[in-house]
Tab-separated table of C-alpha atoms in Angstrom:
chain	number	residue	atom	x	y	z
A	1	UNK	CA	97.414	236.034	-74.365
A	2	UNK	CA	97.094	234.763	-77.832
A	3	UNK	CA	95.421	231.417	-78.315
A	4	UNK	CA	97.639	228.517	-78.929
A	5	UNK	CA	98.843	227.045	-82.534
A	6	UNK	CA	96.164	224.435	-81.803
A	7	UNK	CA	93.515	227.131	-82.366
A	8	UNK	CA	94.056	227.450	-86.168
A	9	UNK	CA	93.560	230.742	-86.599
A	10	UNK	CA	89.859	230.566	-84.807
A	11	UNK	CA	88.053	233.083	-82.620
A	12	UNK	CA	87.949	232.821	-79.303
A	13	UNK	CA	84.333	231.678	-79.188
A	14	UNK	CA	85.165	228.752	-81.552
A	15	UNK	CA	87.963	227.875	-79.626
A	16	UNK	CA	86.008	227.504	-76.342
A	17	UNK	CA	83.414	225.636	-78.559
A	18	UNK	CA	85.856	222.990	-79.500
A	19	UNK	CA	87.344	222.737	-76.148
A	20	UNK	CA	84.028	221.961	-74.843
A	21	UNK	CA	83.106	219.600	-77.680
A	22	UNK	CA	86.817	217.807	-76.865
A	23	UNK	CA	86.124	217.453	-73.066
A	24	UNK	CA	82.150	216.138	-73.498
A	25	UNK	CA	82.805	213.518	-76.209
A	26	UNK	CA	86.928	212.738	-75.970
A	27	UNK	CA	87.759	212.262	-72.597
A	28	UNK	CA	90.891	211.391	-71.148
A	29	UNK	CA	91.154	208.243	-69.980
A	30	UNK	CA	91.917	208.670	-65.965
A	31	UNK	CA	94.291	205.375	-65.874
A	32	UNK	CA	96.551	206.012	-68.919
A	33	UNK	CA	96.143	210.332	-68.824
A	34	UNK	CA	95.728	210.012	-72.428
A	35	UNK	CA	94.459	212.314	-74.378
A	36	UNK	CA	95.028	214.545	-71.465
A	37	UNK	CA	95.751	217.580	-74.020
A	38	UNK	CA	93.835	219.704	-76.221
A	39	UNK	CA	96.218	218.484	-79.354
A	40	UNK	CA	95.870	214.883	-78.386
A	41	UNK	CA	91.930	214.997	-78.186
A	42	UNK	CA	91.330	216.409	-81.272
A	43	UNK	CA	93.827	214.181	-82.743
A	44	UNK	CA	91.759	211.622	-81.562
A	45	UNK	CA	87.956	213.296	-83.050
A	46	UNK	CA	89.950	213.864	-86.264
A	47	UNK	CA	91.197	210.295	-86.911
A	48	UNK	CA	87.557	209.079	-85.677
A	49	UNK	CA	86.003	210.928	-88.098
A	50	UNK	CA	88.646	210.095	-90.801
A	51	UNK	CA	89.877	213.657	-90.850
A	52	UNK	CA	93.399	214.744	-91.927
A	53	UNK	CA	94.694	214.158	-88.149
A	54	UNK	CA	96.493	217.507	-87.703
A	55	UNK	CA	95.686	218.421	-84.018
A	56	UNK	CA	95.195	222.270	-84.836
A	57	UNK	CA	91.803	223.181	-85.459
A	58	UNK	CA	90.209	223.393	-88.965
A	59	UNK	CA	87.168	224.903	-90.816
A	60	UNK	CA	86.137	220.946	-91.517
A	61	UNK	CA	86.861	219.906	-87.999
A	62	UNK	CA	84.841	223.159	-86.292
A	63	UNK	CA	82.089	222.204	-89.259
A	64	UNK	CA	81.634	218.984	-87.974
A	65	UNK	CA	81.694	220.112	-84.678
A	66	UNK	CA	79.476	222.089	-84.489
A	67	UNK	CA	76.461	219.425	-86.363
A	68	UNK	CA	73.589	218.167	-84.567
A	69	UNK	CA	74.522	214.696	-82.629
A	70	UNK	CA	74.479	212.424	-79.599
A	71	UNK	CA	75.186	212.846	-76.056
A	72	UNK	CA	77.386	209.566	-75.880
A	73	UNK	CA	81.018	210.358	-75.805
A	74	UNK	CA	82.700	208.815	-79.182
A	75	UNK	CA	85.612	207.151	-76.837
A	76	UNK	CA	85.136	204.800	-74.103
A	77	UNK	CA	84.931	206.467	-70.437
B	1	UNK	CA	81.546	199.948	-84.971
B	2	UNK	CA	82.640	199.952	-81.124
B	3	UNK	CA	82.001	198.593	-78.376
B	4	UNK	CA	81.491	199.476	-74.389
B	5	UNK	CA	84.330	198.907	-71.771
B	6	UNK	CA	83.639	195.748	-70.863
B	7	UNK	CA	80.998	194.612	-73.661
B	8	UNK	CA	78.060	194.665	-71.690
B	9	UNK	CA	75.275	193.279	-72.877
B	10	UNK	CA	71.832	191.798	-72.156
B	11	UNK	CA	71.517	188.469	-70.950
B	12	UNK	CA	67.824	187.835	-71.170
B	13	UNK	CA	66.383	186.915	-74.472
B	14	UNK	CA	63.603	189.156	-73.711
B	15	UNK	CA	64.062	192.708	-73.141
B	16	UNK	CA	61.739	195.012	-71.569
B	17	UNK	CA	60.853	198.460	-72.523
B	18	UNK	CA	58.568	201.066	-71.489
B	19	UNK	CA	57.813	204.897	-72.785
B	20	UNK	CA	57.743	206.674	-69.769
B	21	UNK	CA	57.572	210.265	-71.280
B	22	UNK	CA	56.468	211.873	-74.522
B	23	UNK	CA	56.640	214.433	-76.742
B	24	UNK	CA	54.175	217.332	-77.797
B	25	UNK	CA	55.145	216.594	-81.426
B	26	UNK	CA	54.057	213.557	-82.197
B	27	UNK	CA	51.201	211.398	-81.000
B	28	UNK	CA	51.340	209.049	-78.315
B	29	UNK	CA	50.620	206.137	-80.557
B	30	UNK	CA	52.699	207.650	-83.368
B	31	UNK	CA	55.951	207.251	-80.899
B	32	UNK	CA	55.229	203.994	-79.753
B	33	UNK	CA	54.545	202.743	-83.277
B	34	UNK	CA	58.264	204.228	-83.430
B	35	UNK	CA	60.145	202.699	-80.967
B	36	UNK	CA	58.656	199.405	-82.039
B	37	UNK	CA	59.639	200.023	-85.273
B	38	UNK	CA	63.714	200.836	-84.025
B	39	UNK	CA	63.929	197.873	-81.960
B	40	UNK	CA	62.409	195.774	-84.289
B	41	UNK	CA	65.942	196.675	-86.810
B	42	UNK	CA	67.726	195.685	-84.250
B	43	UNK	CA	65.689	192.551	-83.144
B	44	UNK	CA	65.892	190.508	-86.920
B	45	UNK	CA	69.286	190.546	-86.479
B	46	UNK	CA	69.911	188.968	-83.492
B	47	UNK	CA	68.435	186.783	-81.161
B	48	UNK	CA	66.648	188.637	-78.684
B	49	UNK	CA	63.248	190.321	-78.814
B	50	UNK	CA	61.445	193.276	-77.083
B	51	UNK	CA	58.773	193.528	-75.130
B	52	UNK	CA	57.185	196.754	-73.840
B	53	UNK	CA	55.659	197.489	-70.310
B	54	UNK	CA	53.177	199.718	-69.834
B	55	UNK	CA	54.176	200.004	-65.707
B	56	UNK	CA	56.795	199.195	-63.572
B	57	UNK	CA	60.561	199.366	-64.510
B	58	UNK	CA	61.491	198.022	-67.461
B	59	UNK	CA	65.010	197.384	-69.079
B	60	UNK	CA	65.210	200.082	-71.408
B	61	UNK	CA	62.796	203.287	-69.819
B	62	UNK	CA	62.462	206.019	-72.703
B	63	UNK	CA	61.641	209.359	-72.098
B	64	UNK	CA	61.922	213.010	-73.463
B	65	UNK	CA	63.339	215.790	-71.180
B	66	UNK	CA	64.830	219.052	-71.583
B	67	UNK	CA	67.355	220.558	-69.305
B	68	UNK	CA	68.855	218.964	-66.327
B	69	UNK	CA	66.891	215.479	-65.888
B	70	UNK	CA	67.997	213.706	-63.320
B	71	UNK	CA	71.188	212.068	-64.448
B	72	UNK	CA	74.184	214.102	-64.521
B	73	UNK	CA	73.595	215.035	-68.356
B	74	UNK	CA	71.693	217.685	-69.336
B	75	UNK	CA	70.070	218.614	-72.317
B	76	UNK	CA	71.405	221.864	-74.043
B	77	UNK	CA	68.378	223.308	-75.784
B	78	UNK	CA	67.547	223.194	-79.577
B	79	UNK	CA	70.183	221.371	-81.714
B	80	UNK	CA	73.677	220.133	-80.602
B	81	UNK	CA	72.867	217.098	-78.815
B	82	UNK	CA	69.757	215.458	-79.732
B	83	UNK	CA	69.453	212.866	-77.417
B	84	UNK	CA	71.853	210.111	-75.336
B	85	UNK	CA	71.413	206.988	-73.998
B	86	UNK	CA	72.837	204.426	-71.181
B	87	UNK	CA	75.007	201.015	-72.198
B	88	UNK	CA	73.117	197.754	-70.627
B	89	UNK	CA	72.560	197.229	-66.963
B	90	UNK	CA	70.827	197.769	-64.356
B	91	UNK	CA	69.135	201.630	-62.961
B	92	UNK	CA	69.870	203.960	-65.759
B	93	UNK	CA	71.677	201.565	-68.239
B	94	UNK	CA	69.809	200.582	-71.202
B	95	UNK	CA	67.819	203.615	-70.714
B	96	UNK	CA	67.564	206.052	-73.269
B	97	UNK	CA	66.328	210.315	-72.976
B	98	UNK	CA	65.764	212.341	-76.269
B	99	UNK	CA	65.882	216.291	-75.727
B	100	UNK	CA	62.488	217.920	-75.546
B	101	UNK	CA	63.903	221.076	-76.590
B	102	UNK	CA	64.070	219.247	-80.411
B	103	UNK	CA	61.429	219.831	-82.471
B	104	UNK	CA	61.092	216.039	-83.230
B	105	UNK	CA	59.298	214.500	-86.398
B	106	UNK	CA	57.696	210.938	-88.076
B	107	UNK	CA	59.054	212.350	-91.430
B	108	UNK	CA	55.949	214.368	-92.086
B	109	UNK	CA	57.696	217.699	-91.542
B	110	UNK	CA	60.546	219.774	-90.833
B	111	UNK	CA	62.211	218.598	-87.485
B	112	UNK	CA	64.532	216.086	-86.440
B	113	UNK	CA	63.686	212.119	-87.364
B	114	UNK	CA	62.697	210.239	-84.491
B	115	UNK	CA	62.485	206.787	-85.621
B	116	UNK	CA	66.356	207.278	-87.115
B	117	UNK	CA	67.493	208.939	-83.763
B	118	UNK	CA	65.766	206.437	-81.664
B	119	UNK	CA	67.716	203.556	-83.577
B	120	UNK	CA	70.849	205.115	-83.280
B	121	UNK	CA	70.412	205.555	-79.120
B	122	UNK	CA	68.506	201.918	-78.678
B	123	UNK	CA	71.847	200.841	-80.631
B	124	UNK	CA	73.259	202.300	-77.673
B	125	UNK	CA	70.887	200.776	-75.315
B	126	UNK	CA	71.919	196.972	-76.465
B	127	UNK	CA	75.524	197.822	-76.128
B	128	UNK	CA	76.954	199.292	-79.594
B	129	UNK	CA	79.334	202.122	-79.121
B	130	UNK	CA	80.147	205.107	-82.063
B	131	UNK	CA	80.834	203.949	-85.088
B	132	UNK	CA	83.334	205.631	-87.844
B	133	UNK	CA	81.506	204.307	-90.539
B	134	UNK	CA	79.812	206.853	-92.130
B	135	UNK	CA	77.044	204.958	-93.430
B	136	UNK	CA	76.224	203.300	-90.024
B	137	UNK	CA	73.215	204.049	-87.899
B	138	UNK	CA	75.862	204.270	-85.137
B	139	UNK	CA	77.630	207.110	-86.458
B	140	UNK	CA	77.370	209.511	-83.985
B	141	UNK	CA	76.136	212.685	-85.968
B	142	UNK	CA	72.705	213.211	-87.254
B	143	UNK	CA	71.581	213.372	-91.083
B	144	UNK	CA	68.299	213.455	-91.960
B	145	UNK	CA	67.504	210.887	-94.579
B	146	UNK	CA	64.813	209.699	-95.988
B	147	UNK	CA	62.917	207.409	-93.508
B	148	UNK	CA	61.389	204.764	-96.089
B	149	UNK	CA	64.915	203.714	-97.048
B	150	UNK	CA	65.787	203.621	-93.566
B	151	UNK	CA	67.792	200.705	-92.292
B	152	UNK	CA	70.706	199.005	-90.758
B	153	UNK	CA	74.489	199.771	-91.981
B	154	UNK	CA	76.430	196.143	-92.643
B	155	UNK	CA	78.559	197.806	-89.951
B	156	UNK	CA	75.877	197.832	-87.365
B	157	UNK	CA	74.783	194.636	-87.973
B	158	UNK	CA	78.113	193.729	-87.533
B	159	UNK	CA	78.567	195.233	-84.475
B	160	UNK	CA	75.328	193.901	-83.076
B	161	UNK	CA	76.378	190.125	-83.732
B	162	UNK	CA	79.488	190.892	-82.272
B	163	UNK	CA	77.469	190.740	-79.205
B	164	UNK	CA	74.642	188.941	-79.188
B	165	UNK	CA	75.480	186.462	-82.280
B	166	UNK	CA	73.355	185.744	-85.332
B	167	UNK	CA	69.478	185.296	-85.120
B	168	UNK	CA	68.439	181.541	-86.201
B	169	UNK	CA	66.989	181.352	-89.188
């Protein structure tokens, strides 16, 4: 299957990469299911970090990704 | 700046600490000068001071691990994350774990900073969530700096009084 519109135009391997970034450090909250979707997660990352908030994957977005940080989540669990 | 669910904070005016594990990179002395040195940012802003244990359980336990360590969040290796730590409370909160797997520096060489990493993670130890303030200690991705200049964003010091209020003068 092709990967979704989310994906940008990324590989495969970057797309995994960001889903696994999105699930560590943008969890959905379990009361309100928000953020339950990949769009709505990186919505969220992108207006933390002051991004254009797009919810498809971007050069910028995977950039930032992919620098060294902490294990703390950047939303409340 | 952010805060925890819940804002939870300490209620003592005197916090405990204790390194419990080091690293191979620095000296022994070298990371406890550090982890003074963090705390101590966050300690002339507000009202509460540190004290460190050398046995026993303490508030805020500090250790470096690699892998799997015990608490449902392991390391990943070199780069990525650096290090996490635990909101206040009791057991694992406060405490604070920086990834072995890092090749961690005083400034004197290539590696990642331990004094700013530590004062991001004890930031997370008193109670300060991410913050999107670039220029905060709190934000959550790393960028080596230089570590004279080092200090306190007006946004974590913000945050910080938020909870604990305003050290006397």
């Amino acid at each position: 299957l092709p990967l979704p519109r989310e994906a940008g135009g990324t590989s495969e391997p970057q797309w995994k990469q960001a889903q696994d970034y999105l699930r560590r450090f943008y969890p959905s909250d379990p009361k309100t299911r928000e953020a339950d979707s990949f769009e709505a997660r990186l919505k969220l990352m992108q207006r933390f970090f002051r991004l254009p908030v797009t919810g498809v994957l971007n050069p910028h977005t995977i950039e930032i990704m992919q620098k060294p940080r902490c294990g703390v989540p950047d939303v409340a669990e | 700046y952010s805060l925890f669910p819940t804002r939870p904070k300490w209620v003592s005016s005197v916090v405990t600490y204790r390194v419990v594990s080091y690293t191979p990179d620095l000296p022994r002395v070298r990371v406890n000068q550090l982890v003074a040195k963090a705390l101590a940012m966050w300690s002339q802003e507000i009202p509460l001071s540190f004290r460190r244990v050398l046995v026993g359980t303490a508030d805020i336990m500090i250790g470096f691990a690699r892998g799997a360590h015990g608490d449902y969040y392991p390391f990943d290796g070199p780069g990525n994350t650096l290090a996490h730590a635990f909101a206040p409370g009791p057991g694992l909160g406060g405490d604070a774990h920086f990834d072995e797997d890092e090749r961690w520096t005083d400034g004197s060489r290539r590696g990642v900073n331990f004094l700013i990493t530590a004062t991001h993670e004890l930031g997370h130890s008193l109670g300060l969530g991410h913050s999107s303030d670039p220029k905060a200690v709190m934000y959550p991705t790393y960028r080596a700096g230089d570590p004279r200049n080092f200090k306190l964003a007006p946004d974590d010091i913000e945050g910080i009084q938020k909870l604990y209020g305003e050290k006397s003068t």
